[in-house]
PDB file of C-alpha atoms in Angstrom:
ATOM      1  CA  GLY A1000       0.575 -25.162 -12.574  1.00 85.00           C
ATOM      2  CA  ASP A1001       0.303 -23.444  -9.225  1.00 90.00           C
ATOM      3  CA  SER A1002      -2.767 -24.246  -7.219  1.00 94.00           C
ATOM      4  CA  VAL A1003      -4.415 -23.838  -3.754  1.00 96.00           C
ATOM      5  CA  THR A1004      -6.692 -26.404  -2.078  1.00 96.00           C
ATOM      6  CA  GLN A1005      -8.856 -25.491   0.888  1.00 94.00           C
ATOM      7  CA  MET A1006     -11.086 -27.598   2.963  1.00 87.00           C
ATOM      8  CA  GLU A1007     -14.665 -27.445   1.752  1.00 83.00           C
ATOM      9  CA  GLY A1008     -17.270 -25.814   3.845  1.00 86.00           C
ATOM     10  CA  PRO A1009     -19.349 -24.671   5.418  1.00 94.00           C
ATOM     11  CA  VAL A1010     -17.656 -25.106   8.659  1.00 96.00           C
ATOM     12  CA  THR A1011     -19.958 -24.649  11.608  1.00 96.00           C
ATOM     13  CA  LEU A1012     -18.687 -24.197  15.113  1.00 96.00           C
ATOM     14  CA  SER A1013     -19.962 -23.044  18.475  1.00 96.00           C
ATOM     15  CA  GLU A1014     -18.650 -19.788  19.951  1.00 96.00           C
ATOM     16  CA  GLU A1015     -15.305 -20.260  21.783  1.00 96.00           C
ATOM     17  CA  ALA A1016     -14.503 -23.369  19.854  1.00 97.00           C
ATOM     18  CA  PHE A1017     -11.084 -24.016  18.278  1.00 97.00           C
ATOM     19  CA  LEU A1018     -10.828 -23.340  14.595  1.00 97.00           C
ATOM     20  CA  THR A1019      -8.725 -24.968  11.890  1.00 97.00           C
ATOM     21  CA  ILE A1020      -9.226 -24.371   8.190  1.00 97.00           C
ATOM     22  CA  ASN A1021      -6.855 -26.442   6.138  1.00 97.00           C
ATOM     23  CA  CYS A1022      -4.955 -25.120   3.162  1.00 97.00           C
ATOM     24  CA  THR A1023      -2.390 -26.757   1.039  1.00 97.00           C
ATOM     25  CA  TYR A1024      -0.656 -25.514  -2.031  1.00 96.00           C
ATOM     26  CA  THR A1025       1.285 -26.600  -5.190  1.00 95.00           C
ATOM     27  CA  ALA A1026       3.756 -24.098  -6.501  1.00 91.00           C
ATOM     28  CA  THR A1027       7.142 -23.810  -8.062  1.00 84.00           C
ATOM     29  CA  GLY A1028       9.588 -21.605  -6.325  1.00 81.00           C
ATOM     30  CA  TYR A1029       8.858 -19.955  -2.972  1.00 84.00           C
ATOM     31  CA  PRO A1030       5.470 -18.172  -3.118  1.00 91.00           C
ATOM     32  CA  SER A1031       4.081 -15.901  -0.484  1.00 92.00           C
ATOM     33  CA  LEU A1032       0.990 -17.229   1.222  1.00 95.00           C
ATOM     34  CA  PHE A1033      -2.130 -15.346   2.352  1.00 95.00           C
ATOM     35  CA  TRP A1034      -5.363 -15.682   4.064  1.00 97.00           C
ATOM     36  CA  TYR A1035      -8.061 -13.166   3.026  1.00 96.00           C
ATOM     37  CA  VAL A1036     -11.569 -12.929   4.655  1.00 96.00           C
ATOM     38  CA  GLN A1037     -14.791 -11.636   3.211  1.00 94.00           C
ATOM     39  CA  TYR A1038     -17.309 -10.675   5.772  1.00 93.00           C
ATOM     40  CA  PRO A1039     -20.974 -10.650   4.686  1.00 88.00           C
ATOM     41  CA  GLY A1040     -21.730  -7.661   2.323  1.00 82.00           C
ATOM     42  CA  GLU A1041     -18.101  -6.560   2.279  1.00 86.00           C
ATOM     43  CA  GLY A1042     -14.940  -6.956   0.143  1.00 87.00           C
ATOM     44  CA  LEU A1043     -11.867  -8.954   0.531  1.00 92.00           C
ATOM     45  CA  GLN A1044      -9.601  -8.148   3.394  1.00 92.00           C
ATOM     46  CA  LEU A1045      -6.143  -9.307   4.060  1.00 93.00           C
ATOM     47  CA  LEU A1046      -6.139 -11.216   7.301  1.00 96.00           C
ATOM     48  CA  LEU A1047      -2.495 -12.459   7.437  1.00 96.00           C
ATOM     49  CA  LYS A1048       0.367 -13.430   5.260  1.00 94.00           C
ATOM     50  CA  ALA A1049       3.732 -15.244   5.354  1.00 94.00           C
ATOM     51  CA  THR A1050       6.477 -14.702   2.915  1.00 90.00           C
ATOM     52  CA  LYS A1051       8.933 -17.533   3.640  1.00 90.00           C
ATOM     53  CA  ALA A1052       9.103 -20.951   5.108  1.00 92.00           C
ATOM     54  CA  ASP A1053       8.523 -21.235   8.940  1.00 94.00           C
ATOM     55  CA  ASP A1054       7.160 -17.703   8.953  1.00 95.00           C
ATOM     56  CA  LYS A1055       3.954 -17.297  11.097  1.00 97.00           C
ATOM     57  CA  GLY A1056       1.435 -14.712  10.164  1.00 96.00           C
ATOM     58  CA  SER A1057      -0.947 -13.518  12.752  1.00 97.00           C
ATOM     59  CA  ASN A1058      -3.849 -10.947  13.090  1.00 97.00           C
ATOM     60  CA  LYS A1059      -7.101 -10.652  15.162  1.00 95.00           C
ATOM     61  CA  GLY A1060      -6.231 -13.869  17.086  1.00 96.00           C
ATOM     62  CA  PHE A1061      -5.795 -15.938  13.884  1.00 98.00           C
ATOM     63  CA  GLU A1062      -2.459 -17.670  13.074  1.00 98.00           C
ATOM     64  CA  ALA A1063      -1.010 -19.591  10.139  1.00 98.00           C
ATOM     65  CA  THR A1064       2.480 -21.024   9.716  1.00 98.00           C
ATOM     66  CA  TYR A1065       4.108 -21.438   6.297  1.00 96.00           C
ATOM     67  CA  ARG A1066       5.098 -25.044   6.279  1.00 96.00           C
ATOM     68  CA  LYS A1067       7.192 -25.881   3.210  1.00 93.00           C
ATOM     69  CA  GLU A1068       7.753 -29.528   4.068  1.00 93.00           C
ATOM     70  CA  THR A1069       4.020 -30.192   4.012  1.00 95.00           C
ATOM     71  CA  THR A1070       3.115 -27.357   1.613  1.00 95.00           C
ATOM     72  CA  SER A1071       0.605 -26.128   4.028  1.00 97.00           C
ATOM     73  CA  PHE A1072      -0.695 -22.892   5.453  1.00 97.00           C
ATOM     74  CA  HIS A1073      -3.551 -23.857   7.867  1.00 98.00           C
ATOM     75  CA  LEU A1074      -5.563 -21.041   9.532  1.00 98.00           C
ATOM     76  CA  GLU A1075      -6.133 -21.413  13.222  1.00 98.00           C
ATOM     77  CA  LYS A1076      -7.807 -19.619  16.078  1.00 97.00           C
ATOM     78  CA  GLY A1077      -8.101 -20.605  19.583  1.00 96.00           C
ATOM     79  CA  SER A1078     -11.527 -19.256  20.478  1.00 95.00           C
ATOM     80  CA  VAL A1079     -13.852 -18.087  17.712  1.00 97.00           C
ATOM     81  CA  GLN A1080     -16.614 -15.450  18.039  1.00 96.00           C
ATOM     82  CA  VAL A1081     -19.869 -14.982  16.216  1.00 96.00           C
ATOM     83  CA  SER A1082     -18.182 -11.959  14.504  1.00 96.00           C
ATOM     84  CA  ASP A1083     -15.728 -14.326  12.846  1.00 97.00           C
ATOM     85  CA  SER A1084     -18.448 -15.756  10.573  1.00 97.00           C
ATOM     86  CA  ALA A1085     -17.226 -15.052   7.071  1.00 96.00           C
ATOM     87  CA  VAL A1086     -15.720 -16.684   4.027  1.00 95.00           C
ATOM     88  CA  TYR A1087     -11.984 -17.405   4.316  1.00 97.00           C
ATOM     89  CA  PHE A1088      -9.700 -17.634   1.291  1.00 96.00           C
ATOM     90  CA  CYS A1089      -6.287 -18.981   1.157  1.00 97.00           C
ATOM     91  CA  ALA A1090      -4.124 -17.686  -1.689  1.00 96.00           C
ATOM     92  CA  LEU A1091      -0.568 -17.689  -2.920  1.00 94.00           C
ATOM     93  CA  SER A1092       1.396 -15.016  -4.834  1.00 90.00           C
ATOM     94  CA  ARG A1093       3.296 -15.946  -7.892  1.00 76.00           C
ATOM     95  CA  SER A1094       6.545 -14.147  -8.826  1.00 69.00           C
ATOM     96  CA  ASN A1095       4.527 -12.133 -11.362  1.00 62.00           C
ATOM     97  CA  TYR A1096       2.191 -10.979  -8.612  1.00 81.00           C
ATOM     98  CA  GLN A1097      -0.843 -12.901  -9.665  1.00 87.00           C
ATOM     99  CA  LEU A1098      -2.828 -14.269  -6.742  1.00 92.00           C
ATOM    100  CA  ILE A1099      -3.866 -17.892  -6.976  1.00 93.00           C
ATOM    101  CA  TRP A1100      -6.891 -18.653  -4.853  1.00 95.00           C
ATOM    102  CA  GLY A1101      -8.517 -21.511  -3.028  1.00 95.00           C
ATOM    103  CA  ALA A1102     -12.190 -22.027  -3.415  1.00 94.00           C
ATOM    104  CA  GLY A1103     -13.058 -20.345  -0.091  1.00 94.00           C
ATOM    105  CA  THR A1104     -14.356 -21.799   3.107  1.00 95.00           C
ATOM    106  CA  LYS A1105     -17.490 -20.458   4.699  1.00 95.00           C
ATOM    107  CA  LEU A1106     -17.302 -20.348   8.410  1.00 97.00           C
ATOM    108  CA  ILE A1107     -20.574 -20.154  10.517  1.00 97.00           C
ATOM    109  CA  ILE A1108     -20.158 -19.519  14.310  1.00 97.00           C
ATOM    110  CA  LYS A1109     -23.291 -20.192  16.381  1.00 95.00           C
ATOM    111  CA  PRO A1110     -23.861 -18.374  19.724  1.00 93.00           C
TER     112      PRO A1110
ATOM    113  CA  GLU B 157      -6.964   7.161   3.298  1.00 65.00           C
ATOM    114  CA  ALA B 158      -9.703   6.024   1.063  1.00 78.00           C
ATOM    115  CA  GLY B 159      -9.729   2.361   0.147  1.00 90.00           C
ATOM    116  CA  VAL B 160     -10.314   0.881  -3.337  1.00 93.00           C
ATOM    117  CA  THR B 161     -13.734   1.681  -4.634  1.00 94.00           C
ATOM    118  CA  GLN B 162     -15.827  -0.062  -7.364  1.00 96.00           C
ATOM    119  CA  PHE B 163     -18.893   1.026  -9.231  1.00 96.00           C
ATOM    120  CA  PRO B 164     -21.506  -0.231  -9.577  1.00 96.00           C
ATOM    121  CA  SER B 165     -22.030  -2.594  -6.560  1.00 94.00           C
ATOM    122  CA  HIS B 166     -24.378  -4.609  -8.472  1.00 96.00           C
ATOM    123  CA  SER B 167     -25.385  -4.711 -12.209  1.00 97.00           C
ATOM    124  CA  VAL B 168     -28.135  -6.713 -13.807  1.00 97.00           C
ATOM    125  CA  ILE B 169     -28.113  -6.872 -17.700  1.00 96.00           C
ATOM    126  CA  GLU B 170     -29.456  -9.042 -20.402  1.00 96.00           C
ATOM    127  CA  LYS B 171     -27.459 -11.326 -22.518  1.00 96.00           C
ATOM    128  CA  GLY B 172     -25.929  -9.416 -25.446  1.00 96.00           C
ATOM    129  CA  GLN B 173     -25.868  -6.034 -23.734  1.00 97.00           C
ATOM    130  CA  THR B 174     -22.721  -4.107 -22.687  1.00 97.00           C
ATOM    131  CA  VAL B 175     -21.592  -3.351 -19.109  1.00 97.00           C
ATOM    132  CA  THR B 176     -18.796  -1.123 -17.857  1.00 98.00           C
ATOM    133  CA  LEU B 177     -17.367  -1.729 -14.398  1.00 98.00           C
ATOM    134  CA  ARG B 178     -15.166   0.893 -12.787  1.00 97.00           C
ATOM    135  CA  CYS B 179     -12.387   0.691 -10.297  1.00 97.00           C
ATOM    136  CA  ASP B 180     -10.727   3.588  -8.307  1.00 96.00           C
ATOM    137  CA  PRO B 181      -7.582   2.370  -6.712  1.00 96.00           C
ATOM    138  CA  ILE B 182      -5.993   3.811  -3.587  1.00 94.00           C
ATOM    139  CA  SER B 183      -4.470   7.018  -4.427  1.00 92.00           C
ATOM    140  CA  GLY B 184      -0.838   6.703  -5.503  1.00 91.00           C
ATOM    141  CA  HIS B 185      -1.004   2.980  -6.187  1.00 93.00           C
ATOM    142  CA  ASP B 186       0.565   2.186  -9.533  1.00 92.00           C
ATOM    143  CA  ASN B 187      -0.419  -1.379  -9.612  1.00 93.00           C
ATOM    144  CA  LEU B 188      -4.112  -2.188 -10.356  1.00 95.00           C
ATOM    145  CA  TYR B 189      -5.494  -5.714 -10.715  1.00 95.00           C
ATOM    146  CA  TRP B 190      -8.822  -7.267 -11.810  1.00 97.00           C
ATOM    147  CA  TYR B 191     -10.082 -10.564 -10.584  1.00 97.00           C
ATOM    148  CA  ARG B 192     -13.445 -12.336 -10.773  1.00 96.00           C
ATOM    149  CA  ARG B 193     -15.322 -15.051  -9.082  1.00 94.00           C
ATOM    150  CA  VAL B 194     -17.822 -16.957 -11.077  1.00 92.00           C
ATOM    151  CA  MET B 195     -20.387 -18.613  -8.957  1.00 82.00           C
ATOM    152  CA  GLY B 196     -19.161 -21.695  -7.177  1.00 77.00           C
ATOM    153  CA  LYS B 197     -15.591 -21.303  -8.599  1.00 86.00           C
ATOM    154  CA  GLU B 198     -12.305 -19.965  -7.316  1.00 91.00           C
ATOM    155  CA  ILE B 199     -11.383 -16.288  -7.750  1.00 95.00           C
ATOM    156  CA  LYS B 200      -9.368 -15.980 -10.930  1.00 95.00           C
ATOM    157  CA  PHE B 201      -6.836 -13.342 -11.999  1.00 94.00           C
ATOM    158  CA  LEU B 202      -7.901 -11.378 -15.116  1.00 96.00           C
ATOM    159  CA  LEU B 203      -5.225  -8.617 -15.558  1.00 95.00           C
ATOM    160  CA  HIS B 204      -2.565  -6.362 -14.037  1.00 94.00           C
ATOM    161  CA  PHE B 205      -1.881  -2.822 -14.870  1.00 94.00           C
ATOM    162  CA  VAL B 206       1.238  -0.898 -13.940  1.00 92.00           C
ATOM    163  CA  LYS B 207       0.182   2.725 -14.309  1.00 93.00           C
ATOM    164  CA  GLU B 208      -1.562   2.945 -17.660  1.00 94.00           C
ATOM    165  CA  SER B 209       0.150  -0.182 -19.149  1.00 94.00           C
ATOM    166  CA  LYS B 210      -1.130  -3.673 -19.195  1.00 94.00           C
ATOM    167  CA  GLN B 211       1.602  -5.691 -17.520  1.00 91.00           C
ATOM    168  CA  ASP B 212      -0.151  -9.036 -17.707  1.00 91.00           C
ATOM    169  CA  GLU B 213      -3.491  -9.845 -19.305  1.00 93.00           C
ATOM    170  CA  SER B 214      -3.107 -13.606 -19.439  1.00 91.00           C
ATOM    171  CA  GLY B 215      -6.257 -14.133 -17.382  1.00 93.00           C
ATOM    172  CA  MET B 216      -8.676 -12.242 -19.745  1.00 95.00           C
ATOM    173  CA  PRO B 217     -11.220 -14.929 -20.893  1.00 92.00           C
ATOM    174  CA  ASN B 218     -11.663 -13.679 -24.413  1.00 93.00           C
ATOM    175  CA  ASN B 219     -11.909 -10.600 -26.675  1.00 94.00           C
ATOM    176  CA  ARG B 220     -15.341  -9.616 -25.238  1.00 96.00           C
ATOM    177  CA  PHE B 221     -13.476  -8.186 -22.296  1.00 97.00           C
ATOM    178  CA  LEU B 222     -11.666  -4.881 -22.544  1.00 97.00           C
ATOM    179  CA  ALA B 223      -9.773  -3.211 -19.779  1.00 97.00           C
ATOM    180  CA  GLU B 224      -8.373   0.260 -19.763  1.00 97.00           C
ATOM    181  CA  ARG B 225      -6.628   2.551 -17.426  1.00 96.00           C
ATOM    182  CA  THR B 226      -6.267   5.858 -18.979  1.00 85.00           C
ATOM    183  CA  GLY B 227      -3.920   8.283 -17.195  1.00 87.00           C
ATOM    184  CA  GLY B 228      -2.832   5.629 -14.803  1.00 84.00           C
ATOM    185  CA  THR B 229      -5.684   6.287 -12.355  1.00 92.00           C
ATOM    186  CA  TYR B 230      -9.045   4.635 -12.413  1.00 96.00           C
ATOM    187  CA  SER B 231      -9.702   1.572 -14.569  1.00 98.00           C
ATOM    188  CA  THR B 232     -12.723   0.391 -16.467  1.00 98.00           C
ATOM    189  CA  LEU B 233     -13.580  -3.256 -17.421  1.00 98.00           C
ATOM    190  CA  LYS B 234     -16.076  -3.430 -20.360  1.00 98.00           C
ATOM    191  CA  VAL B 235     -17.880  -6.518 -21.298  1.00 97.00           C
ATOM    192  CA  GLN B 236     -19.318  -6.525 -24.772  1.00 96.00           C
ATOM    193  CA  PRO B 237     -21.487  -8.465 -25.523  1.00 96.00           C
ATOM    194  CA  ALA B 238     -22.218 -10.011 -22.154  1.00 96.00           C
ATOM    195  CA  GLU B 239     -22.901 -13.719 -21.976  1.00 96.00           C
ATOM    196  CA  LEU B 240     -24.566 -15.739 -19.205  1.00 95.00           C
ATOM    197  CA  GLU B 241     -21.296 -17.246 -18.041  1.00 94.00           C
ATOM    198  CA  ASP B 242     -19.841 -13.791 -17.354  1.00 96.00           C
ATOM    199  CA  SER B 243     -22.067 -13.536 -14.218  1.00 96.00           C
ATOM    200  CA  GLY B 244     -20.113 -13.325 -11.108  1.00 96.00           C
ATOM    201  CA  VAL B 245     -18.281 -10.879  -8.777  1.00 95.00           C
ATOM    202  CA  TYR B 246     -15.599  -8.754 -10.274  1.00 97.00           C
ATOM    203  CA  PHE B 247     -13.048  -7.536  -7.817  1.00 96.00           C
ATOM    204  CA  CYS B 248     -10.478  -4.881  -8.227  1.00 96.00           C
ATOM    205  CA  ALA B 249      -7.207  -4.500  -6.197  1.00 95.00           C
ATOM    206  CA  SER B 250      -4.294  -2.149  -6.011  1.00 94.00           C
ATOM    207  CA  SER B 251      -0.879  -2.034  -4.513  1.00 91.00           C
ATOM    208  CA  PRO B 252       1.965   0.547  -4.301  1.00 89.00           C
ATOM    209  CA  SER B 253       4.812   0.787  -6.842  1.00 84.00           C
ATOM    210  CA  GLY B 254       7.611  -1.654  -6.274  1.00 76.00           C
ATOM    211  CA  TYR B 255       5.768  -3.581  -3.581  1.00 64.00           C
ATOM    212  CA  THR B 256       3.130  -5.924  -4.986  1.00 67.00           C
ATOM    213  CA  ASP B 257       3.112  -8.580  -2.320  1.00 74.00           C
ATOM    214  CA  THR B 258       0.012  -7.242  -0.712  1.00 84.00           C
ATOM    215  CA  GLN B 259      -3.006  -6.259  -2.676  1.00 90.00           C
ATOM    216  CA  TYR B 260      -5.859  -4.161  -1.217  1.00 91.00           C
ATOM    217  CA  PHE B 261      -9.227  -5.116  -2.645  1.00 93.00           C
ATOM    218  CA  GLY B 262     -12.312  -3.207  -3.310  1.00 94.00           C
ATOM    219  CA  PRO B 263     -15.895  -4.442  -2.384  1.00 92.00           C
ATOM    220  CA  GLY B 264     -16.452  -6.038  -5.795  1.00 94.00           C
ATOM    221  CA  THR B 265     -19.133  -5.584  -8.441  1.00 96.00           C
ATOM    222  CA  ARG B 266     -21.675  -8.361  -8.635  1.00 95.00           C
ATOM    223  CA  LEU B 267     -22.654  -8.834 -12.330  1.00 97.00           C
ATOM    224  CA  THR B 268     -25.762 -10.775 -13.244  1.00 97.00           C
ATOM    225  CA  VAL B 269     -26.340 -11.553 -16.873  1.00 96.00           C
ATOM    226  CA  LEU B 270     -29.897 -12.722 -17.622  1.00 96.00           C
TER     227      LEU B 270
END
């Protein structure tokens, strides 16, 4: 069945470092892909999405490109801030609109 | 515009008791979803309402879970009787009619069964 695999955390970086959180997926058809973020004490927020191959989603300095050939949707940011500390979830949307989730990656940014 | 709200934010109950979680979707959103994250595991889909009808309840774990959405507005998720393995965070999400690609999530209800 459909599935999403994320790199395990926690990922600890210094402020202004480059961030990559890997996400790969297995799916039939052409799912939409998402990154959600959960800041401490808050709910899930949509960070960015891509709906077809080669689309790039971007928001708040984060980017991810839908790579069908490698079935990947890696999250990147050029310079992270302490305020980016959160749990990041990669997910795909099935045609029946269920979201299939990765396990989440906790990101810790140290000043 | 108010977001998705959930109540309570945290519930602690004993095994065998009943708990009811409530979700108020964004006004006008016909689609409502329930998900849960059991500790250390992935977030899992539970069910999907379109207005008051259950469109997909394939993720409901067993018959101890009952979801309702009377009148197509708020939804409740009842667990009766609760078991230890039901502990986790229960998320509700909503999306507008005809466009379900992006779901808007509430803050979640953390359920602890002792």
